[in-house]
GROMACS .gro file of C-alpha atoms in nm:
model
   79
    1UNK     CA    1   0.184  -3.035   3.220
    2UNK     CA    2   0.422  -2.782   3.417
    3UNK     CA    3   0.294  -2.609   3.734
    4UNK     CA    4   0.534  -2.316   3.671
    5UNK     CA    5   0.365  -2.321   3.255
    6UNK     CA    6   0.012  -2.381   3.289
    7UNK     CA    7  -0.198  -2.453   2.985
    8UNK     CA    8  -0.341  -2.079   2.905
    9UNK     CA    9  -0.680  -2.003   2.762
   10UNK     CA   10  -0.789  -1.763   2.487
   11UNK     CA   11  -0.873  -1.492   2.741
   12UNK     CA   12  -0.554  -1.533   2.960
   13UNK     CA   13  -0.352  -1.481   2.623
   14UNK     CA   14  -0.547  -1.183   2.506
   15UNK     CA   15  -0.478  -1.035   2.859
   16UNK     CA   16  -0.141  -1.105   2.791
   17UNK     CA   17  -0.122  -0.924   2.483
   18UNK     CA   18  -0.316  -0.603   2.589
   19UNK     CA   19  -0.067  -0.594   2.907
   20UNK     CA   20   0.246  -0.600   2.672
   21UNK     CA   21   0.039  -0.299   2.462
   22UNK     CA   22  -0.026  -0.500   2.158
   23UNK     CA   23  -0.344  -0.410   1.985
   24UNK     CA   24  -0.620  -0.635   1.783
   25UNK     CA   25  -0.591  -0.571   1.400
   26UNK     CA   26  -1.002  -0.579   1.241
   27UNK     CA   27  -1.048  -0.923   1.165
   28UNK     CA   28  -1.055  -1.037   0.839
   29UNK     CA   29  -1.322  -1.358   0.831
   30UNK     CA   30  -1.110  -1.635   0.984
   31UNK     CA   31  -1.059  -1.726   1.298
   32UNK     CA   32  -0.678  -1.613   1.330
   33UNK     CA   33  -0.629  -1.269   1.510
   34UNK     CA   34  -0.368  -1.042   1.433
   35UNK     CA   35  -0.240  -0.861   1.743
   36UNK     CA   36   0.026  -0.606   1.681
   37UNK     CA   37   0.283  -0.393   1.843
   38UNK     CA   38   0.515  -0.082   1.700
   39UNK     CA   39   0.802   0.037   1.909
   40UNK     CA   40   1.147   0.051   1.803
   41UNK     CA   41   1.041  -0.262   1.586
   42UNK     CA   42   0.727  -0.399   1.447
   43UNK     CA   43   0.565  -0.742   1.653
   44UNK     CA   44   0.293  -0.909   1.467
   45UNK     CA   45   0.145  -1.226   1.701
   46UNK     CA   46  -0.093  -1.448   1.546
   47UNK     CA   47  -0.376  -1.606   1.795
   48UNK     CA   48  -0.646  -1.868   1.686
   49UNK     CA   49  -0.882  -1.909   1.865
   50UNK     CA   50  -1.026  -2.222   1.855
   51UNK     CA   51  -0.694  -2.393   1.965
   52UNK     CA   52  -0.809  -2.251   2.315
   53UNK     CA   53  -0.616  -2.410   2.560
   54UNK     CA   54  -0.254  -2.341   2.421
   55UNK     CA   55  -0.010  -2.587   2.398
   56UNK     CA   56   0.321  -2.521   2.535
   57UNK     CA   57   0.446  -2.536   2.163
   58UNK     CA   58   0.203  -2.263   2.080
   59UNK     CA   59   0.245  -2.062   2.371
   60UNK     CA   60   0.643  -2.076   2.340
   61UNK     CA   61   0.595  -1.969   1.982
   62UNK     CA   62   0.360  -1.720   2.091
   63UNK     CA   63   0.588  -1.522   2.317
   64UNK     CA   64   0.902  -1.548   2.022
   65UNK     CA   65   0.630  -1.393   1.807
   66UNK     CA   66   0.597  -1.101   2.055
   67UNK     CA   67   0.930  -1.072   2.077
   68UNK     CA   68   0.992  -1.218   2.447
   69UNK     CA   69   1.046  -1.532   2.631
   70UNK     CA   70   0.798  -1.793   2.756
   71UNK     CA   71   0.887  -1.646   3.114
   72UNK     CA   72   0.831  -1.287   3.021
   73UNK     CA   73   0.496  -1.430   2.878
   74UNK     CA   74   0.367  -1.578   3.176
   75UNK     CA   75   0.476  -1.317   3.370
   76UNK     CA   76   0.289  -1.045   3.214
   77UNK     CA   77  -0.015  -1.241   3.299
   78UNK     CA   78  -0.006  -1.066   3.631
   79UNK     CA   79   0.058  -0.735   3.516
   0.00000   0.00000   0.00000
């Protein structure tokens, strides 16, 4: 476990998300969330919920979903 990448909990991510102006698609009966962003392209990150605390896999695949790096990721934390 990194100091500098701490494991990150469903909340934490979510915060993420709604920092970086993605937005929660209606669920559709499963425990995967779609959150989404339009700007000059379309970002479509996947979150489930019950892996809650993130891997550093997950996370890193997390931010290439939302179309940023694992650095950005973290950093938008404190936004």
């Amino acid at each position: 476990m990194s100091k500098e990448y701490p494991p990150l909990t469903y909340k934490e991510v979510t915060q993420i998300l709604k920092n970086l102006g993605f937005i929660l698609r209606d669920k559709k009966g499963t425990s995967h969330e779609q959150w989404v962003k339009e700007t000059d392209k379309f970002y479509k990150v996947t979150v489930d919920y019950p892996k809650s605390p993130f891997s550093q896999d997950l996370i890193s695949y997390t931010a290439r979903q939302a179309g940023i790096s694992k650095k950005e990721f973290y950093k938008a934390l404190s936004k």
